mmCIF file of C-alpha atoms in Angstrom:
data_model
loop_
_atom_site.group_PDB
_atom_site.id
_atom_site.type_symbol
_atom_site.label_atom_id
_atom_site.label_comp_id
_atom_site.label_asym_id
_atom_site.label_seq_id
_atom_site.Cartn_x
_atom_site.Cartn_y
_atom_site.Cartn_z
ATOM 1 C CA UNK A 98 254.330 25.664 178.193
ATOM 2 C CA UNK A 99 251.650 28.044 176.595
ATOM 3 C CA UNK A 100 250.611 26.901 173.098
ATOM 4 C CA UNK A 101 251.594 29.413 170.296
ATOM 5 C CA UNK A 102 248.881 31.703 168.993
ATOM 6 C CA UNK A 103 250.093 30.837 165.568
ATOM 7 C CA UNK A 104 251.585 27.656 164.203
ATOM 8 C CA UNK A 105 252.438 26.558 160.695
ATOM 9 C CA UNK A 106 253.758 22.970 159.900
ATOM 10 C CA UNK A 107 255.199 22.335 156.434
ATOM 11 C CA UNK A 108 252.754 24.620 154.656
ATOM 12 C CA UNK A 109 252.550 24.574 150.823
ATOM 13 C CA UNK A 110 250.490 26.874 148.623
ATOM 14 C CA UNK A 111 250.204 27.304 144.927
ATOM 15 C CA UNK A 112 247.809 29.655 143.022
ATOM 16 C CA UNK A 113 245.426 28.163 140.423
ATOM 17 C CA UNK A 114 247.835 29.122 137.602
ATOM 18 C CA UNK A 115 250.445 26.901 139.094
ATOM 19 C CA UNK A 116 252.515 29.624 140.763
ATOM 20 C CA UNK A 117 254.146 28.064 143.847
ATOM 21 C CA UNK A 118 253.876 30.880 146.454
ATOM 22 C CA UNK A 119 255.008 28.909 149.582
ATOM 23 C CA UNK A 120 257.246 25.667 149.701
ATOM 24 C CA UNK A 121 256.972 24.070 153.019
ATOM 25 C CA UNK A 122 257.042 26.936 155.582
ATOM 26 C CA UNK A 123 256.888 26.055 159.323
ATOM 27 C CA UNK A 124 256.662 28.697 161.939
ATOM 28 C CA UNK A 125 255.468 29.301 165.506
ATOM 29 C CA UNK A 126 254.381 32.713 166.973
ATOM 30 C CA UNK A 127 253.749 33.221 170.705
ATOM 31 C CA UNK A 128 251.295 35.529 172.351
ATOM 32 C CA UNK A 129 252.304 39.172 172.504
ATOM 33 C CA UNK A 130 255.106 38.700 170.064
ATOM 34 C CA UNK A 131 255.866 41.356 167.363
ATOM 35 C CA UNK A 132 256.932 39.516 164.188
ATOM 36 C CA UNK A 133 258.168 40.899 160.891
ATOM 37 C CA UNK A 134 257.814 38.677 157.777
ATOM 38 C CA UNK A 135 260.668 40.288 155.740
ATOM 39 C CA UNK A 136 261.018 39.671 152.109
ATOM 40 C CA UNK A 137 261.025 41.306 148.624
ATOM 41 C CA UNK A 138 257.921 41.743 146.642
ATOM 42 C CA UNK A 139 256.833 38.339 145.189
ATOM 43 C CA UNK A 140 258.497 36.423 148.084
ATOM 44 C CA UNK A 141 255.243 34.884 149.338
ATOM 45 C CA UNK A 142 254.887 36.852 152.584
ATOM 46 C CA UNK A 143 251.463 38.321 151.567
ATOM 47 C CA UNK A 144 250.171 34.825 150.817
ATOM 48 C CA UNK A 145 251.409 33.706 154.199
ATOM 49 C CA UNK A 146 249.462 36.281 156.044
ATOM 50 C CA UNK A 147 246.229 35.392 154.114
ATOM 51 C CA UNK A 148 246.818 31.832 155.061
ATOM 52 C CA UNK A 149 247.180 32.672 158.638
ATOM 53 C CA UNK A 150 244.058 34.899 158.572
ATOM 54 C CA UNK A 151 242.188 31.991 157.025
ATOM 55 C CA UNK A 152 241.357 33.854 153.788
ATOM 56 C CA UNK A 153 243.223 31.206 151.801
ATOM 57 C CA UNK A 154 243.505 27.391 152.478
ATOM 58 C CA UNK A 155 246.862 25.593 152.149
ATOM 59 C CA UNK A 156 247.355 22.988 149.402
ATOM 60 C CA UNK A 157 249.051 20.721 152.185
ATOM 61 C CA UNK A 158 250.355 21.333 155.644
ATOM 62 C CA UNK A 159 248.671 22.621 158.748
ATOM 63 C CA UNK A 160 247.942 26.032 160.041
ATOM 64 C CA UNK A 161 246.444 26.731 163.473
ATOM 65 C CA UNK A 162 245.473 29.970 165.016
ATOM 66 C CA UNK A 163 244.406 30.164 168.640
ATOM 67 C CA UNK A 164 244.754 26.250 168.576
ATOM 68 C CA UNK A 165 242.014 25.889 165.876
ATOM 69 C CA UNK A 166 242.866 24.676 162.335
ATOM 70 C CA UNK A 167 242.158 27.425 159.748
ATOM 71 C CA UNK A 168 240.673 24.890 157.627
ATOM 72 C CA UNK A 169 238.079 23.887 160.233
ATOM 73 C CA UNK A 170 234.384 24.833 159.912
ATOM 74 C CA UNK A 171 234.661 26.164 163.526
ATOM 75 C CA UNK A 172 237.470 28.632 162.658
ATOM 76 C CA UNK A 173 234.852 31.286 161.698
ATOM 77 C CA UNK A 174 234.043 31.898 165.283
ATOM 78 C CA UNK A 175 237.798 32.914 165.898
ATOM 79 C CA UNK A 176 237.599 35.590 163.166
ATOM 80 C CA UNK A 177 236.568 38.336 165.388
ATOM 81 C CA UNK A 178 239.825 37.892 167.355
ATOM 82 C CA UNK A 179 241.802 38.540 164.311
ATOM 83 C CA UNK A 180 242.347 42.149 162.707
ATOM 84 C CA UNK A 181 243.687 42.226 159.183
ATOM 85 C CA UNK A 182 244.977 45.412 157.345
ATOM 86 C CA UNK A 183 245.589 44.838 153.512
ATOM 87 C CA UNK A 184 248.292 46.473 151.745
ATOM 88 C CA UNK A 185 245.793 48.245 149.555
ATOM 89 C CA UNK A 186 243.306 49.871 151.664
ATOM 90 C CA UNK A 187 240.646 49.813 148.811
ATOM 91 C CA UNK A 188 240.425 46.134 149.331
ATOM 92 C CA UNK A 189 238.697 46.568 152.652
ATOM 93 C CA UNK A 190 236.994 49.916 152.394
ATOM 94 C CA UNK A 191 233.631 49.552 150.722
ATOM 95 C CA UNK A 192 230.871 51.736 152.547
ATOM 96 C CA UNK A 193 229.799 55.238 151.477
ATOM 97 C CA UNK A 194 231.598 56.885 154.430
ATOM 98 C CA UNK A 195 234.453 56.471 156.836
ATOM 99 C CA UNK A 196 232.380 56.099 159.884
ATOM 100 C CA UNK A 197 230.300 53.418 158.301
ATOM 101 C CA UNK A 198 233.401 51.429 157.392
ATOM 102 C CA UNK A 199 234.674 51.915 160.975
ATOM 103 C CA UNK A 200 231.450 50.911 162.538
ATOM 104 C CA UNK A 201 230.809 47.830 160.124
ATOM 105 C CA UNK A 202 232.555 45.337 162.182
ATOM 106 C CA UNK A 203 231.190 46.275 165.557
ATOM 107 C CA UNK A 204 227.583 46.185 164.146
ATOM 108 C CA UNK A 205 228.204 42.735 162.633
ATOM 109 C CA UNK A 206 229.160 41.451 166.055
ATOM 110 C CA UNK A 207 225.916 42.952 167.433
ATOM 111 C CA UNK A 208 227.782 45.339 169.849
ATOM 112 C CA UNK A 209 225.277 47.842 171.482
ATOM 113 C CA UNK A 210 224.794 51.011 169.403
ATOM 114 C CA UNK A 211 225.912 53.256 172.203
ATOM 115 C CA UNK A 212 229.090 51.378 172.757
ATOM 116 C CA UNK A 213 229.784 51.397 169.076
ATOM 117 C CA UNK A 214 229.337 55.256 168.801
ATOM 118 C CA UNK A 215 231.647 55.615 171.830
ATOM 119 C CA UNK A 216 234.347 53.270 170.456
ATOM 120 C CA UNK A 217 234.232 54.885 166.910
ATOM 121 C CA UNK A 218 234.532 58.391 168.263
ATOM 122 C CA UNK A 219 237.461 57.325 170.370
ATOM 123 C CA UNK A 220 239.109 55.568 167.297
ATOM 124 C CA UNK A 221 238.585 58.558 164.954
ATOM 125 C CA UNK A 222 240.314 60.776 167.589
ATOM 126 C CA UNK A 223 243.027 58.370 168.227
ATOM 127 C CA UNK A 224 243.975 58.140 164.467
ATOM 128 C CA UNK A 225 243.478 61.816 163.897
ATOM 129 C CA UNK A 226 240.729 61.302 161.248
ATOM 130 C CA UNK A 227 237.650 62.860 162.939
ATOM 131 C CA UNK A 228 237.529 65.407 160.086
ATOM 132 C CA UNK A 229 237.225 62.521 157.582
ATOM 133 C CA UNK A 230 234.221 60.960 159.552
ATOM 134 C CA UNK A 231 231.604 61.583 156.723
ATOM 135 C CA UNK A 232 233.880 61.615 153.721
ATOM 136 C CA UNK A 233 233.526 58.785 151.177
ATOM 137 C CA UNK A 234 236.615 56.589 151.440
ATOM 138 C CA UNK A 235 237.303 56.580 147.643
ATOM 139 C CA UNK A 236 237.899 60.444 147.744
ATOM 140 C CA UNK A 237 240.700 60.261 150.360
ATOM 141 C CA UNK A 238 244.349 60.165 149.829
ATOM 142 C CA UNK A 239 246.188 56.775 150.106
ATOM 143 C CA UNK A 240 247.632 57.755 153.490
ATOM 144 C CA UNK A 241 244.226 58.615 154.838
ATOM 145 C CA UNK A 242 242.762 55.378 153.493
ATOM 146 C CA UNK A 243 245.323 53.384 155.314
ATOM 147 C CA UNK A 244 244.418 55.102 158.628
ATOM 148 C CA UNK A 245 240.848 54.343 158.063
ATOM 149 C CA UNK A 246 241.646 50.767 157.175
ATOM 150 C CA UNK A 247 243.764 50.298 160.290
ATOM 151 C CA UNK A 248 240.835 51.836 162.334
ATOM 152 C CA UNK A 249 238.369 49.181 160.967
ATOM 153 C CA UNK A 250 240.861 46.444 162.344
ATOM 154 C CA UNK A 251 241.778 48.136 165.712
ATOM 155 C CA UNK A 252 238.194 49.057 166.807
ATOM 156 C CA UNK A 253 237.512 45.345 167.173
ATOM 157 C CA UNK A 254 240.361 45.107 169.664
ATOM 158 C CA UNK A 255 241.896 42.053 168.034
ATOM 159 C CA UNK A 256 244.070 39.665 170.000
ATOM 160 C CA UNK A 257 246.081 38.965 166.753
ATOM 161 C CA UNK A 258 246.710 41.972 164.382
ATOM 162 C CA UNK A 259 247.942 41.165 160.769
ATOM 163 C CA UNK A 260 249.395 44.070 158.599
ATOM 164 C CA UNK A 261 250.639 43.834 155.076
ATOM 165 C CA UNK A 262 253.109 46.641 154.227
ATOM 166 C CA UNK A 263 251.721 48.986 156.829
ATOM 167 C CA UNK A 264 254.358 51.596 156.369
ATOM 168 C CA UNK A 265 254.026 51.912 152.660
ATOM 169 C CA UNK A 266 253.081 55.393 151.235
ATOM 170 C CA UNK A 267 252.837 57.020 154.650
ATOM 171 C CA UNK A 268 254.340 60.386 155.458
ATOM 172 C CA UNK A 269 256.764 60.659 158.374
ATOM 173 C CA UNK A 270 253.957 61.890 160.726
ATOM 174 C CA UNK A 271 251.436 59.066 159.854
ATOM 175 C CA UNK A 272 254.345 56.488 160.081
ATOM 176 C CA UNK A 273 255.425 57.595 163.564
ATOM 177 C CA UNK A 274 251.809 57.596 164.719
ATOM 178 C CA UNK A 275 251.287 54.002 163.307
ATOM 179 C CA UNK A 276 254.498 52.764 165.083
ATOM 180 C CA UNK A 277 253.448 54.332 168.322
ATOM 181 C CA UNK A 278 249.944 52.797 168.068
ATOM 182 C CA UNK A 279 251.287 49.243 167.325
ATOM 183 C CA UNK A 280 253.724 49.485 170.183
ATOM 184 C CA UNK A 281 250.900 50.540 172.548
ATOM 185 C CA UNK A 282 248.976 47.251 171.392
ATOM 186 C CA UNK A 283 251.946 45.161 171.955
ATOM 187 C CA UNK A 284 252.281 46.367 175.593
ATOM 188 C CA UNK A 285 248.770 45.149 176.338
ATOM 189 C CA UNK A 286 249.536 41.645 174.946
ATOM 190 C CA UNK A 287 248.306 41.944 171.186
ATOM 191 C CA UNK A 288 250.290 39.576 168.969
ATOM 192 C CA UNK A 289 251.300 41.592 165.910
ATOM 193 C CA UNK A 290 252.488 40.136 162.384
ATOM 194 C CA UNK A 291 253.803 42.523 159.922
ATOM 195 C CA UNK A 292 254.656 41.599 156.285
ATOM 196 C CA UNK A 293 257.009 44.110 154.811
ATOM 197 C CA UNK A 294 260.106 44.664 152.723
ATOM 198 C CA UNK A 295 260.785 48.041 154.599
ATOM 199 C CA UNK A 296 263.755 47.003 156.756
ATOM 200 C CA UNK A 297 264.170 50.527 157.963
ATOM 201 C CA UNK A 298 261.093 50.467 159.882
ATOM 202 C CA UNK A 299 261.428 47.085 161.404
ATOM 203 C CA UNK A 300 263.717 47.957 164.496
ATOM 204 C CA UNK A 301 260.719 49.815 166.018
ATOM 205 C CA UNK A 302 258.048 47.434 165.011
ATOM 206 C CA UNK A 303 259.448 43.905 165.549
ATOM 207 C CA UNK A 304 261.202 41.821 168.109
ATOM 208 C CA UNK A 305 261.827 38.839 165.830
ATOM 209 C CA UNK A 306 262.304 38.569 162.033
ATOM 210 C CA UNK A 307 261.328 35.779 159.750
ATOM 211 C CA UNK A 308 262.935 36.002 156.318
ATOM 212 C CA UNK A 309 260.823 34.781 153.314
ATOM 213 C CA UNK A 310 262.516 34.361 150.034
ATOM 214 C CA UNK A 311 260.919 32.681 146.902
ATOM 215 C CA UNK A 312 258.374 30.999 148.981
ATOM 216 C CA UNK A 313 260.841 29.504 151.485
ATOM 217 C CA UNK A 314 261.706 30.389 155.004
ATOM 218 C CA UNK A 315 265.267 31.457 154.675
ATOM 219 C CA UNK A 316 265.987 32.100 158.307
ATOM 220 C CA UNK A 317 264.536 33.815 161.495
ATOM 221 C CA UNK A 318 265.992 35.257 164.653
ATOM 222 C CA UNK A 319 266.151 38.323 166.830
ATOM 223 C CA UNK A 320 265.666 41.677 164.840
ATOM 224 C CA UNK A 321 269.168 42.757 165.856
ATOM 225 C CA UNK A 322 270.807 39.503 164.547
ATOM 226 C CA UNK A 323 268.929 39.366 161.188
ATOM 227 C CA UNK A 324 269.387 42.982 160.206
ATOM 228 C CA UNK A 325 273.140 42.610 160.769
ATOM 229 C CA UNK A 326 273.230 39.435 158.722
ATOM 230 C CA UNK A 327 274.227 41.172 155.347
ATOM 231 C CA UNK A 328 274.731 37.815 153.589
ATOM 232 C CA UNK A 329 271.128 36.401 154.386
ATOM 233 C CA UNK A 330 269.645 39.832 153.450
ATOM 234 C CA UNK A 331 271.584 39.942 150.135
ATOM 235 C CA UNK A 332 270.583 36.412 149.340
ATOM 236 C CA UNK A 333 266.812 37.330 149.837
ATOM 237 C CA UNK A 334 267.212 40.365 147.652
ATOM 238 C CA UNK A 335 267.270 42.908 150.539
ATOM 239 C CA UNK A 336 269.485 45.527 152.230
ATOM 240 C CA UNK A 337 270.170 46.238 155.792
ATOM 241 C CA UNK A 338 268.741 49.487 157.252
ATOM 242 C CA UNK A 339 270.879 52.486 156.362
ATOM 243 C CA UNK A 340 271.925 53.048 160.038
ATOM 244 C CA UNK A 341 273.123 49.405 160.272
ATOM 245 C CA UNK A 342 275.179 49.838 157.117
ATOM 246 C CA UNK A 343 276.629 52.976 158.360
ATOM 247 C CA UNK A 344 277.563 51.786 161.784
ATOM 248 C CA UNK A 345 278.813 48.479 160.686
ATOM 249 C CA UNK A 346 281.504 50.442 158.717
ATOM 250 C CA UNK A 347 282.247 52.511 161.805
ATOM 251 C CA UNK A 348 282.586 49.362 163.872
ATOM 252 C CA UNK A 349 284.910 47.664 161.271
ATOM 253 C CA UNK A 350 287.124 50.811 161.564
ATOM 254 C CA UNK A 351 287.178 50.322 165.364
ATOM 255 C CA UNK A 352 285.345 53.501 166.152
ATOM 256 C CA UNK A 353 282.397 52.075 167.939
ATOM 257 C CA UNK A 354 281.694 48.746 169.888
ATOM 258 C CA UNK A 355 277.961 48.319 169.109
ATOM 259 C CA UNK A 356 275.854 48.410 166.074
ATOM 260 C CA UNK A 357 272.517 50.586 166.709
ATOM 261 C CA UNK A 358 269.192 49.727 165.029
ATOM 262 C CA UNK A 359 267.391 53.042 165.672
ATOM 263 C CA UNK A 360 268.307 56.751 165.407
ATOM 264 C CA UNK A 361 268.058 57.186 169.143
ATOM 265 C CA UNK A 362 270.525 54.203 169.655
ATOM 266 C CA UNK A 363 272.765 55.695 167.073
ATOM 267 C CA UNK A 364 272.927 59.114 168.677
ATOM 268 C CA UNK A 365 273.914 57.398 172.056
ATOM 269 C CA UNK A 366 276.638 55.421 170.288
ATOM 270 C CA UNK A 367 277.991 58.524 168.549
ATOM 271 C CA UNK A 368 278.076 60.365 171.827
ATOM 272 C CA UNK A 369 280.027 57.626 173.494
ATOM 273 C CA UNK A 370 282.464 57.452 170.622
ATOM 274 C CA UNK A 371 283.088 61.165 170.741
ATOM 275 C CA UNK A 372 283.610 61.172 174.428
ATOM 276 C CA UNK A 373 286.303 58.454 174.216
#
């Protein structure tokens, strides 16, 4: 059996002020999985992804990424295989121009200049931000900053991509482009971890959901199962996606057989119901 890309065993973490952020979380994530860490603000999910990325050290318990403990002095050499996109893009954009931010990581890895130029040009085109190439990041809109921040992670072609609230403050076009990009990465084997409280976006972004509430792993399971578990979601301060709530009511009235998770599935289910 292949070893998990990420494994956590009874991880506990508290901030210096004594705030307990995680209270004994255990979790395994396999290569190529798309995982959503779902929970309300303050649940501990952002802390969890910082621990997985090795940017925080647990008070107790063990975290391994690619089989290496994140507390090990050798873990630094695995960092280039991990891409992180923070909730606030200002936390990772710091150079005078967009192109310098995007090329910063590859230059640090001593990638040949011509390869960097080729890769950065392709990344700008893919994310639709070529026109922002020479703009200072602090002058961009929030949505534009998020595209640049995602580009800084994707250009390194990470094997593990970690994103904190990636859909927050994105317009519909940018949101769709993000979902398509992440799904393309998943098809080539990239492991993706998304921290979010946006249950509406999860059906297209994750195969499995881990529900985090008040620093505790409340439950985990297939996306379809968790998003229909109203009791668990309510207990963690969340609501099912609108489409799940609507079709659950229709199913309770005997009008449909299956509860869809996406708009496309919903259309198919309505057509079946109308025909019958």
